[in-house]
Amino acid sequence: MNQARHRGAVHGPTHLFRPVVAGPLLPVLIVLVVVLVDLAGGAGMIWLPLLAAGPALSASTNGPRGVLYVGLFAALLGGLLGIRDGVPAHELMAVLSALAAVTLASGLASALRGRRERVLAAVRSVAEAAQHALLKPVPEIVGPFQTAVRYSAAAAEARIGGDLYALVDTPYGVRLIVGDVRGKGLPAVSTAALVLGVFREAAYDEPDLLTVVDRIERSLARNLGADDFVTAVVAGYPRAGQLEVVNCGHAPPLLVRAASAAVTAVESPRPAPPLGLRALTDETPGLQVLPFADGDQLLLYTDGVTEARDHGRAFYPLAEGLARHVSDEPARTLDALHGELLAHVGGRLHDDAALLLIRKPTAVGQGIPQPAPGELLLNDQAI
């Protein structure tokens, strides 16, 4: 997950008045433009009502005190112009009264905007704390692996969603999970927290990976509704050169072999239902064992990546993207993939998206073979 996040915390009530000092000057410029037009044309009452645009616009850029200052500035100039142009007293008072009403209303709107900003900043701060507690940052090295994670919530203000991931080093080797909760919002976040809590505990306690999955299934069966479920891939590295994978209705991981740099989808030979739905079928997940040599890499992801569409409704080709950007640095690989994904969708994802990449480092001086210039390798085939 990208750790460079903007913090929206507000310190003290001075936030409301900060724009007075450094806020935009556009409202003042509008007032001055109206004054200059009046001076140039000598139109009197025709232009004076437009002075109210200054404090009205100031409500969106300044605090209440800034709105008041702009309103007083506009009223002072409006009064001087009215006297200069010989505007009748009752008409000038009507204009200044309207200007005062607009200023008061704009000041109230500015105060409400400031309050909403503080509430949003507090919500963002809590969401960020919840994210760090739920989706803990993954170190660059976990056990024998180089690791990297990139996570994007579709609701940028919330910062957390229904996708989940975890990677832990246990007495039984490194274990990891990537999953996707059905649904959105707080219920999905609550389910994700439940899955991660059970996984982290079971991963340390259970020597068998299938038993870890069974414990998650039992917990979800007790706590989820009839229509709720979680797709997930759970993987483990119990011994050198061997990777275990259990797929519960999730998108297949992508395996990159060091020997060829080919990208291969790890299809489960025994498809299993998503977590939480096992009671509805007779199928149980199976354990898939893969050789995992030095230099090999495994990418786990959620459907927010593969179902991301461009303006032409074309899906993002993750396997081809991985083949283009694979390197011996997982963080660099995911940076390139994440950037390409955002470019594909035009800058904003419409679903949560998670990417988790692990790599078994090679001996010093060895690296991942790269395809020849202008050539991609996908499933051992040049394209």
Short mmCIF file of N, CA, C and O in Angstrom, two decimals, residues 177-307:
data_model
loop_
_atom_site.label_atom_id
_atom_site.label_comp_id
_atom_site.label_asym_id
_atom_site.label_seq_id
_atom_site.Cartn_x
_atom_site.Cartn_y
_atom_site.Cartn_z
N ILE A 177 -2.63 -14.05 2.45
CA ILE A 177 -4.00 -14.13 1.97
C ILE A 177 -4.33 -12.85 1.22
O ILE A 177 -3.89 -11.76 1.60
N VAL A 178 -5.06 -13.00 0.13
CA VAL A 178 -5.65 -11.87 -0.59
C VAL A 178 -7.10 -12.24 -0.85
O VAL A 178 -7.38 -13.35 -1.33
N GLY A 179 -8.02 -11.34 -0.52
CA GLY A 179 -9.43 -11.67 -0.68
C GLY A 179 -10.27 -10.47 -1.03
O GLY A 179 -9.82 -9.32 -1.02
N ASP A 180 -11.53 -10.76 -1.35
CA ASP A 180 -12.47 -9.73 -1.77
C ASP A 180 -13.82 -10.05 -1.14
O ASP A 180 -14.40 -11.12 -1.39
N VAL A 181 -14.31 -9.14 -0.33
CA VAL A 181 -15.59 -9.32 0.35
C VAL A 181 -16.72 -8.88 -0.56
O VAL A 181 -16.63 -7.82 -1.20
N ARG A 182 -17.77 -9.67 -0.62
CA ARG A 182 -18.94 -9.24 -1.39
C ARG A 182 -19.57 -8.04 -0.69
O ARG A 182 -19.77 -8.02 0.52
N GLY A 183 -19.89 -7.04 -1.49
CA GLY A 183 -20.54 -5.86 -0.94
C GLY A 183 -19.58 -4.70 -0.75
O GLY A 183 -18.39 -4.79 -1.06
N LYS A 184 -20.12 -3.62 -0.24
CA LYS A 184 -19.37 -2.38 -0.07
C LYS A 184 -19.64 -1.81 1.31
O LYS A 184 -20.46 -2.28 2.07
N GLY A 185 -18.91 -0.75 1.61
CA GLY A 185 -19.17 0.03 2.81
C GLY A 185 -18.72 -0.66 4.08
O GLY A 185 -17.91 -1.59 4.09
N LEU A 186 -19.30 -0.17 5.20
CA LEU A 186 -18.88 -0.66 6.52
C LEU A 186 -19.12 -2.16 6.72
O LEU A 186 -18.30 -2.82 7.36
N PRO A 187 -20.23 -2.74 6.21
CA PRO A 187 -20.38 -4.19 6.37
C PRO A 187 -19.23 -4.97 5.73
O PRO A 187 -18.76 -5.95 6.30
N ALA A 188 -18.77 -4.52 4.55
CA ALA A 188 -17.65 -5.20 3.91
C ALA A 188 -16.37 -5.04 4.70
O ALA A 188 -15.58 -5.97 4.84
N VAL A 189 -16.15 -3.84 5.25
CA VAL A 189 -14.96 -3.61 6.07
C VAL A 189 -15.00 -4.49 7.32
O VAL A 189 -13.99 -5.06 7.74
N SER A 190 -16.17 -4.61 7.93
CA SER A 190 -16.32 -5.46 9.11
C SER A 190 -16.01 -6.92 8.79
O SER A 190 -15.32 -7.61 9.56
N THR A 191 -16.49 -7.40 7.65
CA THR A 191 -16.21 -8.78 7.25
C THR A 191 -14.72 -8.97 6.96
O THR A 191 -14.12 -9.98 7.34
N ALA A 192 -14.11 -7.99 6.30
CA ALA A 192 -12.67 -8.07 6.02
C ALA A 192 -11.88 -8.15 7.32
O ALA A 192 -10.92 -8.92 7.44
N ALA A 193 -12.28 -7.35 8.32
CA ALA A 193 -11.59 -7.39 9.60
C ALA A 193 -11.73 -8.76 10.26
O ALA A 193 -10.77 -9.28 10.86
N LEU A 194 -12.91 -9.36 10.13
CA LEU A 194 -13.13 -10.70 10.70
C LEU A 194 -12.22 -11.72 10.04
O LEU A 194 -11.55 -12.52 10.71
N VAL A 195 -12.17 -11.71 8.70
CA VAL A 195 -11.34 -12.67 7.97
C VAL A 195 -9.87 -12.51 8.35
O VAL A 195 -9.17 -13.50 8.62
N LEU A 196 -9.39 -11.29 8.38
CA LEU A 196 -7.98 -11.06 8.67
C LEU A 196 -7.64 -11.45 10.10
O LEU A 196 -6.56 -11.99 10.37
N GLY A 197 -8.55 -11.17 11.03
CA GLY A 197 -8.30 -11.56 12.42
C GLY A 197 -8.17 -13.06 12.58
O GLY A 197 -7.25 -13.56 13.25
N VAL A 198 -9.11 -13.80 11.96
CA VAL A 198 -9.05 -15.27 12.05
C VAL A 198 -7.81 -15.79 11.33
O VAL A 198 -7.12 -16.69 11.82
N PHE A 199 -7.51 -15.23 10.16
CA PHE A 199 -6.34 -15.71 9.42
C PHE A 199 -5.05 -15.52 10.21
O PHE A 199 -4.22 -16.44 10.30
N ARG A 200 -4.85 -14.33 10.77
CA ARG A 200 -3.61 -14.06 11.49
C ARG A 200 -3.44 -14.98 12.70
O ARG A 200 -2.34 -15.41 13.02
N GLU A 201 -4.54 -15.28 13.35
CA GLU A 201 -4.46 -16.19 14.51
C GLU A 201 -4.22 -17.63 14.05
O GLU A 201 -3.34 -18.32 14.57
N ALA A 202 -5.02 -18.09 13.07
CA ALA A 202 -4.90 -19.48 12.63
C ALA A 202 -3.57 -19.74 11.94
O ALA A 202 -3.01 -20.83 12.04
N ALA A 203 -3.04 -18.75 11.23
CA ALA A 203 -1.77 -18.95 10.51
C ALA A 203 -0.64 -19.28 11.47
O ALA A 203 0.28 -20.02 11.12
N TYR A 204 -0.70 -18.74 12.68
CA TYR A 204 0.32 -19.03 13.68
C TYR A 204 0.07 -20.34 14.41
O TYR A 204 1.01 -20.98 14.90
N ASP A 205 -1.21 -20.74 14.48
CA ASP A 205 -1.56 -21.90 15.31
C ASP A 205 -1.57 -23.22 14.55
O ASP A 205 -1.26 -24.27 15.12
N GLU A 206 -1.96 -23.19 13.27
CA GLU A 206 -2.24 -24.42 12.55
C GLU A 206 -1.09 -24.79 11.62
O GLU A 206 -0.68 -24.00 10.77
N PRO A 207 -0.57 -26.00 11.74
CA PRO A 207 0.51 -26.43 10.85
C PRO A 207 0.05 -26.71 9.42
O PRO A 207 0.85 -26.67 8.50
N ASP A 208 -1.24 -26.99 9.25
CA ASP A 208 -1.77 -27.34 7.93
C ASP A 208 -2.52 -26.16 7.34
O ASP A 208 -3.39 -25.56 8.00
N LEU A 209 -2.23 -25.79 6.09
CA LEU A 209 -2.84 -24.62 5.48
C LEU A 209 -4.33 -24.81 5.27
O LEU A 209 -5.11 -23.86 5.41
N LEU A 210 -4.75 -26.03 4.95
CA LEU A 210 -6.19 -26.27 4.78
C LEU A 210 -6.95 -26.06 6.08
O LEU A 210 -8.11 -25.62 6.07
N THR A 211 -6.32 -26.36 7.19
CA THR A 211 -6.96 -26.12 8.49
C THR A 211 -7.12 -24.63 8.75
O THR A 211 -8.11 -24.19 9.34
N VAL A 212 -6.16 -23.82 8.30
CA VAL A 212 -6.29 -22.37 8.40
C VAL A 212 -7.53 -21.91 7.64
O VAL A 212 -8.34 -21.11 8.14
N VAL A 213 -7.69 -22.43 6.42
CA VAL A 213 -8.85 -22.07 5.60
C VAL A 213 -10.14 -22.54 6.27
O VAL A 213 -11.15 -21.83 6.27
N ASP A 214 -10.12 -23.73 6.86
CA ASP A 214 -11.31 -24.25 7.54
C ASP A 214 -11.73 -23.35 8.71
O ASP A 214 -12.92 -23.14 8.94
N ARG A 215 -10.77 -22.83 9.43
CA ARG A 215 -11.11 -21.96 10.55
C ARG A 215 -11.75 -20.66 10.08
O ARG A 215 -12.69 -20.15 10.70
N ILE A 216 -11.26 -20.13 8.98
CA ILE A 216 -11.89 -18.93 8.42
C ILE A 216 -13.31 -19.24 7.97
O ILE A 216 -14.25 -18.48 8.22
N GLU A 217 -13.49 -20.40 7.33
CA GLU A 217 -14.81 -20.80 6.85
C GLU A 217 -15.79 -20.94 8.01
O GLU A 217 -16.93 -20.45 7.94
N ARG A 218 -15.37 -21.58 9.09
CA ARG A 218 -16.27 -21.77 10.24
C ARG A 218 -16.65 -20.43 10.86
O ARG A 218 -17.81 -20.22 11.26
N SER A 219 -15.70 -19.52 10.95
CA SER A 219 -16.00 -18.22 11.52
C SER A 219 -16.98 -17.44 10.67
O SER A 219 -17.93 -16.82 11.18
N LEU A 220 -16.79 -17.47 9.36
CA LEU A 220 -17.70 -16.78 8.48
C LEU A 220 -19.09 -17.40 8.48
O LEU A 220 -20.11 -16.70 8.39
N ALA A 221 -19.14 -18.72 8.57
CA ALA A 221 -20.44 -19.41 8.59
C ALA A 221 -21.27 -18.97 9.80
O ALA A 221 -22.50 -18.91 9.74
N ARG A 222 -20.59 -18.64 10.89
CA ARG A 222 -21.30 -18.20 12.09
C ARG A 222 -21.71 -16.73 12.03
O ARG A 222 -22.66 -16.33 12.70
N ASN A 223 -21.00 -15.93 11.26
CA ASN A 223 -21.17 -14.48 11.35
C ASN A 223 -21.75 -13.82 10.12
O ASN A 223 -22.21 -12.68 10.21
N LEU A 224 -21.71 -14.48 8.96
CA LEU A 224 -22.19 -13.84 7.74
C LEU A 224 -23.65 -14.15 7.47
O LEU A 224 -24.19 -15.16 7.93
N GLY A 225 -24.28 -13.26 6.68
CA GLY A 225 -25.63 -13.53 6.22
C GLY A 225 -25.65 -14.57 5.13
O GLY A 225 -24.60 -14.98 4.61
N ALA A 226 -26.85 -14.97 4.75
CA ALA A 226 -26.98 -16.06 3.77
C ALA A 226 -26.41 -15.69 2.41
O ALA A 226 -25.96 -16.57 1.67
N ASP A 227 -26.44 -14.42 2.06
CA ASP A 227 -25.97 -14.01 0.74
C ASP A 227 -24.57 -13.43 0.74
O ASP A 227 -24.09 -12.96 -0.30
N ASP A 228 -23.89 -13.47 1.86
CA ASP A 228 -22.56 -12.88 1.96
C ASP A 228 -21.49 -13.95 1.79
O ASP A 228 -21.67 -15.11 2.18
N PHE A 229 -20.37 -13.55 1.23
CA PHE A 229 -19.25 -14.48 1.06
C PHE A 229 -17.98 -13.68 0.81
O PHE A 229 -18.00 -12.46 0.59
N VAL A 230 -16.87 -14.41 0.82
CA VAL A 230 -15.55 -13.80 0.60
C VAL A 230 -14.78 -14.71 -0.35
O VAL A 230 -14.60 -15.90 -0.06
N THR A 231 -14.34 -14.18 -1.48
CA THR A 231 -13.42 -14.94 -2.32
C THR A 231 -12.00 -14.68 -1.82
O THR A 231 -11.68 -13.56 -1.40
N ALA A 232 -11.16 -15.69 -1.86
CA ALA A 232 -9.81 -15.52 -1.31
C ALA A 232 -8.86 -16.56 -1.87
O ALA A 232 -9.26 -17.67 -2.26
N VAL A 233 -7.59 -16.18 -1.91
CA VAL A 233 -6.49 -17.11 -2.14
C VAL A 233 -5.61 -17.09 -0.89
O VAL A 233 -5.19 -16.02 -0.44
N VAL A 234 -5.36 -18.26 -0.35
CA VAL A 234 -4.48 -18.40 0.81
C VAL A 234 -3.27 -19.21 0.35
O VAL A 234 -3.41 -20.26 -0.28
N ALA A 235 -2.09 -18.72 0.64
CA ALA A 235 -0.87 -19.39 0.20
C ALA A 235 0.10 -19.51 1.36
O ALA A 235 0.05 -18.75 2.33
N GLY A 236 1.00 -20.49 1.25
CA GLY A 236 2.01 -20.71 2.29
C GLY A 236 3.30 -21.24 1.68
O GLY A 236 3.31 -21.81 0.59
N TYR A 237 4.38 -21.03 2.40
CA TYR A 237 5.71 -21.48 1.96
C TYR A 237 6.30 -22.32 3.09
O TYR A 237 7.12 -21.85 3.88
N PRO A 238 5.84 -23.58 3.21
CA PRO A 238 6.23 -24.40 4.37
C PRO A 238 7.67 -24.86 4.35
O PRO A 238 8.25 -25.13 5.40
N ARG A 239 8.23 -25.00 3.17
CA ARG A 239 9.61 -25.47 3.07
C ARG A 239 10.24 -24.91 1.81
O ARG A 239 9.54 -24.46 0.90
N ALA A 240 11.55 -24.94 1.76
CA ALA A 240 12.28 -24.33 0.66
C ALA A 240 11.86 -24.95 -0.68
O ALA A 240 11.77 -26.18 -0.81
N GLY A 241 11.58 -24.09 -1.65
CA GLY A 241 11.28 -24.56 -2.99
C GLY A 241 9.86 -25.04 -3.20
O GLY A 241 9.54 -25.57 -4.27
N GLN A 242 8.98 -24.85 -2.22
CA GLN A 242 7.62 -25.38 -2.33
C GLN A 242 6.60 -24.35 -1.87
O GLN A 242 6.70 -23.82 -0.77
N LEU A 243 5.62 -24.10 -2.71
CA LEU A 243 4.57 -23.13 -2.40
C LEU A 243 3.23 -23.84 -2.39
O LEU A 243 2.91 -24.59 -3.31
N GLU A 244 2.45 -23.61 -1.36
CA GLU A 244 1.11 -24.18 -1.25
C GLU A 244 0.08 -23.08 -1.53
O GLU A 244 0.21 -21.95 -1.04
N VAL A 245 -0.96 -23.44 -2.29
CA VAL A 245 -1.99 -22.47 -2.66
C VAL A 245 -3.36 -23.11 -2.46
O VAL A 245 -3.60 -24.24 -2.89
N VAL A 246 -4.26 -22.38 -1.82
CA VAL A 246 -5.65 -22.78 -1.68
C VAL A 246 -6.51 -21.66 -2.24
O VAL A 246 -6.45 -20.53 -1.75
N ASN A 247 -7.29 -21.97 -3.28
CA ASN A 247 -8.10 -20.95 -3.94
C ASN A 247 -9.57 -21.19 -3.62
O ASN A 247 -10.12 -22.26 -3.94
N CYS A 248 -10.21 -20.20 -3.03
CA CYS A 248 -11.62 -20.29 -2.67
C CYS A 248 -12.41 -19.29 -3.51
O CYS A 248 -12.75 -18.18 -3.05
N GLY A 249 -12.68 -19.67 -4.75
CA GLY A 249 -13.51 -18.86 -5.63
C GLY A 249 -12.89 -17.55 -6.07
O GLY A 249 -13.61 -16.66 -6.53
N HIS A 250 -11.59 -17.40 -5.96
CA HIS A 250 -10.92 -16.14 -6.27
C HIS A 250 -10.24 -16.22 -7.63
O HIS A 250 -10.05 -17.30 -8.20
N ALA A 251 -9.85 -15.05 -8.14
CA ALA A 251 -9.10 -15.00 -9.39
C ALA A 251 -7.77 -15.72 -9.23
O ALA A 251 -7.12 -15.61 -8.18
N PRO A 252 -7.32 -16.48 -10.23
CA PRO A 252 -6.09 -17.25 -10.08
C PRO A 252 -4.86 -16.35 -9.97
O PRO A 252 -4.73 -15.37 -10.70
N PRO A 253 -3.94 -16.66 -9.05
CA PRO A 253 -2.69 -15.90 -8.97
C PRO A 253 -1.89 -16.03 -10.26
O PRO A 253 -2.10 -16.95 -11.06
N LEU A 254 -0.97 -15.12 -10.46
CA LEU A 254 -0.09 -15.14 -11.61
C LEU A 254 1.32 -15.48 -11.16
O LEU A 254 1.87 -14.83 -10.26
N LEU A 255 1.88 -16.51 -11.77
CA LEU A 255 3.21 -17.00 -11.42
C LEU A 255 4.21 -16.58 -12.49
O LEU A 255 3.96 -16.78 -13.68
N VAL A 256 5.31 -16.01 -12.07
CA VAL A 256 6.38 -15.62 -12.99
C VAL A 256 7.59 -16.51 -12.71
O VAL A 256 8.17 -16.45 -11.62
N ARG A 257 7.96 -17.32 -13.67
CA ARG A 257 9.10 -18.22 -13.52
C ARG A 257 10.40 -17.47 -13.84
O ARG A 257 10.50 -16.79 -14.86
N ALA A 258 11.38 -17.63 -12.97
CA ALA A 258 12.66 -16.97 -13.19
C ALA A 258 13.37 -17.50 -14.43
O ALA A 258 14.07 -16.77 -15.12
N ALA A 259 13.17 -18.77 -14.72
CA ALA A 259 13.89 -19.39 -15.82
C ALA A 259 13.48 -18.83 -17.17
O ALA A 259 14.28 -18.79 -18.11
N SER A 260 12.22 -18.37 -17.30
CA SER A 260 11.74 -17.93 -18.62
C SER A 260 11.10 -16.56 -18.62
O SER A 260 10.84 -16.01 -19.69
N ALA A 261 10.83 -16.02 -17.43
CA ALA A 261 10.09 -14.75 -17.31
C ALA A 261 8.67 -14.86 -17.85
O ALA A 261 8.03 -13.85 -18.13
N ALA A 262 8.17 -16.09 -18.03
CA ALA A 262 6.81 -16.29 -18.52
C ALA A 262 5.81 -16.09 -17.39
O ALA A 262 6.07 -16.41 -16.24
N VAL A 263 4.65 -15.56 -17.73
CA VAL A 263 3.56 -15.33 -16.78
C VAL A 263 2.51 -16.42 -16.96
O VAL A 263 1.98 -16.60 -18.06
N THR A 264 2.23 -17.15 -15.90
CA THR A 264 1.28 -18.26 -15.96
C THR A 264 0.22 -18.09 -14.89
O THR A 264 0.53 -17.81 -13.73
N ALA A 265 -1.05 -18.26 -15.27
CA ALA A 265 -2.13 -18.23 -14.30
C ALA A 265 -2.17 -19.55 -13.54
O ALA A 265 -2.15 -20.63 -14.13
N VAL A 266 -2.21 -19.48 -12.22
CA VAL A 266 -2.24 -20.68 -11.38
C VAL A 266 -3.70 -21.10 -11.20
O VAL A 266 -4.37 -20.73 -10.24
N GLU A 267 -4.19 -21.85 -12.16
CA GLU A 267 -5.57 -22.33 -12.11
C GLU A 267 -5.69 -23.48 -11.12
O GLU A 267 -4.87 -24.40 -11.12
N SER A 268 -6.73 -23.43 -10.30
CA SER A 268 -6.92 -24.49 -9.32
C SER A 268 -7.48 -25.74 -9.98
O SER A 268 -8.49 -25.68 -10.70
N PRO A 269 -6.85 -26.91 -9.76
CA PRO A 269 -7.38 -28.14 -10.36
C PRO A 269 -8.65 -28.60 -9.67
O PRO A 269 -9.37 -29.46 -10.18
N ARG A 270 -8.93 -28.02 -8.50
CA ARG A 270 -10.12 -28.41 -7.75
C ARG A 270 -10.84 -27.14 -7.30
O ARG A 270 -10.64 -26.66 -6.19
N PRO A 271 -11.68 -26.58 -8.15
CA PRO A 271 -12.37 -25.32 -7.81
C PRO A 271 -13.19 -25.47 -6.53
O PRO A 271 -13.84 -26.51 -6.31
N ALA A 272 -13.15 -24.45 -5.70
CA ALA A 272 -13.87 -24.47 -4.44
C ALA A 272 -14.74 -23.21 -4.34
O ALA A 272 -14.42 -22.18 -4.94
N PRO A 273 -15.83 -23.29 -3.61
CA PRO A 273 -16.70 -22.11 -3.47
C PRO A 273 -16.02 -21.04 -2.61
O PRO A 273 -15.08 -21.33 -1.87
N PRO A 274 -16.50 -19.82 -2.70
CA PRO A 274 -15.96 -18.76 -1.84
C PRO A 274 -16.16 -19.09 -0.36
O PRO A 274 -17.02 -19.90 0.01
N LEU A 275 -15.38 -18.47 0.47
CA LEU A 275 -15.50 -18.65 1.91
C LEU A 275 -16.87 -18.16 2.37
O LEU A 275 -17.34 -17.09 1.98
N GLY A 276 -17.51 -18.95 3.21
CA GLY A 276 -18.85 -18.63 3.69
C GLY A 276 -19.96 -19.32 2.97
O GLY A 276 -21.11 -19.27 3.40
N LEU A 277 -19.64 -20.01 1.85
CA LEU A 277 -20.67 -20.69 1.06
C LEU A 277 -20.48 -22.21 1.02
O LEU A 277 -21.19 -22.89 0.29
N ARG A 278 -19.54 -22.73 1.78
CA ARG A 278 -19.26 -24.16 1.68
C ARG A 278 -20.46 -25.01 2.07
O ARG A 278 -20.68 -26.11 1.52
N ALA A 279 -21.27 -24.51 2.99
CA ALA A 279 -22.43 -25.30 3.45
C ALA A 279 -23.44 -25.51 2.34
O ALA A 279 -24.27 -26.42 2.41
N LEU A 280 -23.39 -24.68 1.29
CA LEU A 280 -24.35 -24.80 0.20
C LEU A 280 -23.92 -25.80 -0.86
O LEU A 280 -24.70 -26.11 -1.77
N THR A 281 -22.70 -26.28 -0.78
CA THR A 281 -22.19 -27.22 -1.78
C THR A 281 -21.51 -28.39 -1.10
O THR A 281 -21.28 -28.38 0.11
N ASP A 282 -21.17 -29.39 -1.88
CA ASP A 282 -20.42 -30.53 -1.36
C ASP A 282 -18.93 -30.38 -1.62
O ASP A 282 -18.15 -31.30 -1.32
N GLU A 283 -18.52 -29.26 -2.19
CA GLU A 283 -17.13 -29.09 -2.57
C GLU A 283 -16.32 -28.49 -1.43
O GLU A 283 -16.78 -27.61 -0.71
N THR A 284 -15.13 -28.98 -1.29
CA THR A 284 -14.19 -28.46 -0.31
C THR A 284 -12.91 -28.04 -1.05
O THR A 284 -12.57 -28.62 -2.09
N PRO A 285 -12.21 -27.04 -0.55
CA PRO A 285 -11.01 -26.59 -1.25
C PRO A 285 -9.91 -27.64 -1.21
O PRO A 285 -9.81 -28.45 -0.28
N GLY A 286 -9.08 -27.64 -2.25
CA GLY A 286 -7.95 -28.54 -2.31
C GLY A 286 -6.65 -27.77 -2.19
O GLY A 286 -6.58 -26.57 -2.47
N LEU A 287 -5.61 -28.46 -1.79
CA LEU A 287 -4.29 -27.87 -1.63
C LEU A 287 -3.48 -28.10 -2.89
O LEU A 287 -3.27 -29.23 -3.31
N GLN A 288 -3.04 -27.01 -3.51
CA GLN A 288 -2.23 -27.07 -4.72
C GLN A 288 -0.79 -26.77 -4.34
O GLN A 288 -0.49 -25.75 -3.71
N VAL A 289 0.13 -27.68 -4.70
CA VAL A 289 1.54 -27.52 -4.36
C VAL A 289 2.32 -27.19 -5.63
O VAL A 289 2.23 -27.91 -6.63
N LEU A 290 3.07 -26.11 -5.58
CA LEU A 290 3.83 -25.63 -6.74
C LEU A 290 5.31 -25.54 -6.39
O LEU A 290 5.66 -25.15 -5.28
N PRO A 291 6.16 -25.88 -7.34
CA PRO A 291 7.59 -25.58 -7.12
C PRO A 291 7.80 -24.07 -7.18
O PRO A 291 7.19 -23.39 -8.01
N PHE A 292 8.62 -23.56 -6.29
CA PHE A 292 8.86 -22.12 -6.23
C PHE A 292 10.35 -21.91 -6.00
O PHE A 292 10.85 -21.97 -4.88
N ALA A 293 11.06 -21.67 -7.10
CA ALA A 293 12.52 -21.59 -7.05
C ALA A 293 12.98 -20.16 -6.84
O ALA A 293 12.19 -19.21 -6.87
N ASP A 294 14.28 -20.01 -6.64
CA ASP A 294 14.87 -18.68 -6.52
C ASP A 294 14.57 -17.87 -7.78
O ASP A 294 14.71 -18.35 -8.90
N GLY A 295 14.13 -16.62 -7.57
CA GLY A 295 13.79 -15.75 -8.68
C GLY A 295 12.35 -15.82 -9.12
O GLY A 295 11.88 -14.94 -9.85
N ASP A 296 11.61 -16.85 -8.68
CA ASP A 296 10.19 -16.94 -9.03
C ASP A 296 9.40 -15.87 -8.28
O ASP A 296 9.77 -15.44 -7.18
N GLN A 297 8.26 -15.48 -8.88
CA GLN A 297 7.40 -14.47 -8.26
C GLN A 297 5.95 -14.91 -8.35
O GLN A 297 5.55 -15.61 -9.28
N LEU A 298 5.16 -14.47 -7.37
CA LEU A 298 3.74 -14.78 -7.36
C LEU A 298 2.97 -13.49 -7.10
O LEU A 298 3.23 -12.80 -6.11
N LEU A 299 2.02 -13.19 -7.98
CA LEU A 299 1.18 -12.01 -7.84
C LEU A 299 -0.24 -12.42 -7.50
O LEU A 299 -0.88 -13.17 -8.23
N LEU A 300 -0.73 -11.93 -6.36
CA LEU A 300 -2.12 -12.11 -5.98
C LEU A 300 -2.82 -10.76 -6.10
O LEU A 300 -2.22 -9.71 -5.83
N TYR A 301 -4.09 -10.78 -6.46
CA TYR A 301 -4.80 -9.54 -6.77
C TYR A 301 -6.29 -9.74 -6.57
O TYR A 301 -6.76 -10.87 -6.35
N THR A 302 -7.03 -8.65 -6.64
CA THR A 302 -8.48 -8.73 -6.54
C THR A 302 -9.11 -8.32 -7.87
O THR A 302 -8.44 -7.78 -8.75
N ASP A 303 -10.40 -8.56 -7.99
CA ASP A 303 -11.04 -8.33 -9.29
C ASP A 303 -11.18 -6.86 -9.63
O ASP A 303 -11.52 -6.51 -10.77
N GLY A 304 -10.92 -5.98 -8.67
CA GLY A 304 -10.89 -4.57 -9.01
C GLY A 304 -9.79 -4.23 -9.99
O GLY A 304 -9.87 -3.20 -10.68
N VAL A 305 -8.79 -5.09 -10.09
CA VAL A 305 -7.70 -4.90 -11.05
C VAL A 305 -8.11 -5.44 -12.42
O VAL A 305 -8.06 -4.73 -13.43
N THR A 306 -8.50 -6.68 -12.47
CA THR A 306 -8.79 -7.33 -13.76
C THR A 306 -10.10 -6.87 -14.38
O THR A 306 -10.31 -7.02 -15.58
N GLU A 307 -11.02 -6.31 -13.58
CA GLU A 307 -12.29 -5.84 -14.11
C GLU A 307 -12.30 -4.34 -14.34
O GLU A 307 -13.35 -3.76 -14.66
#
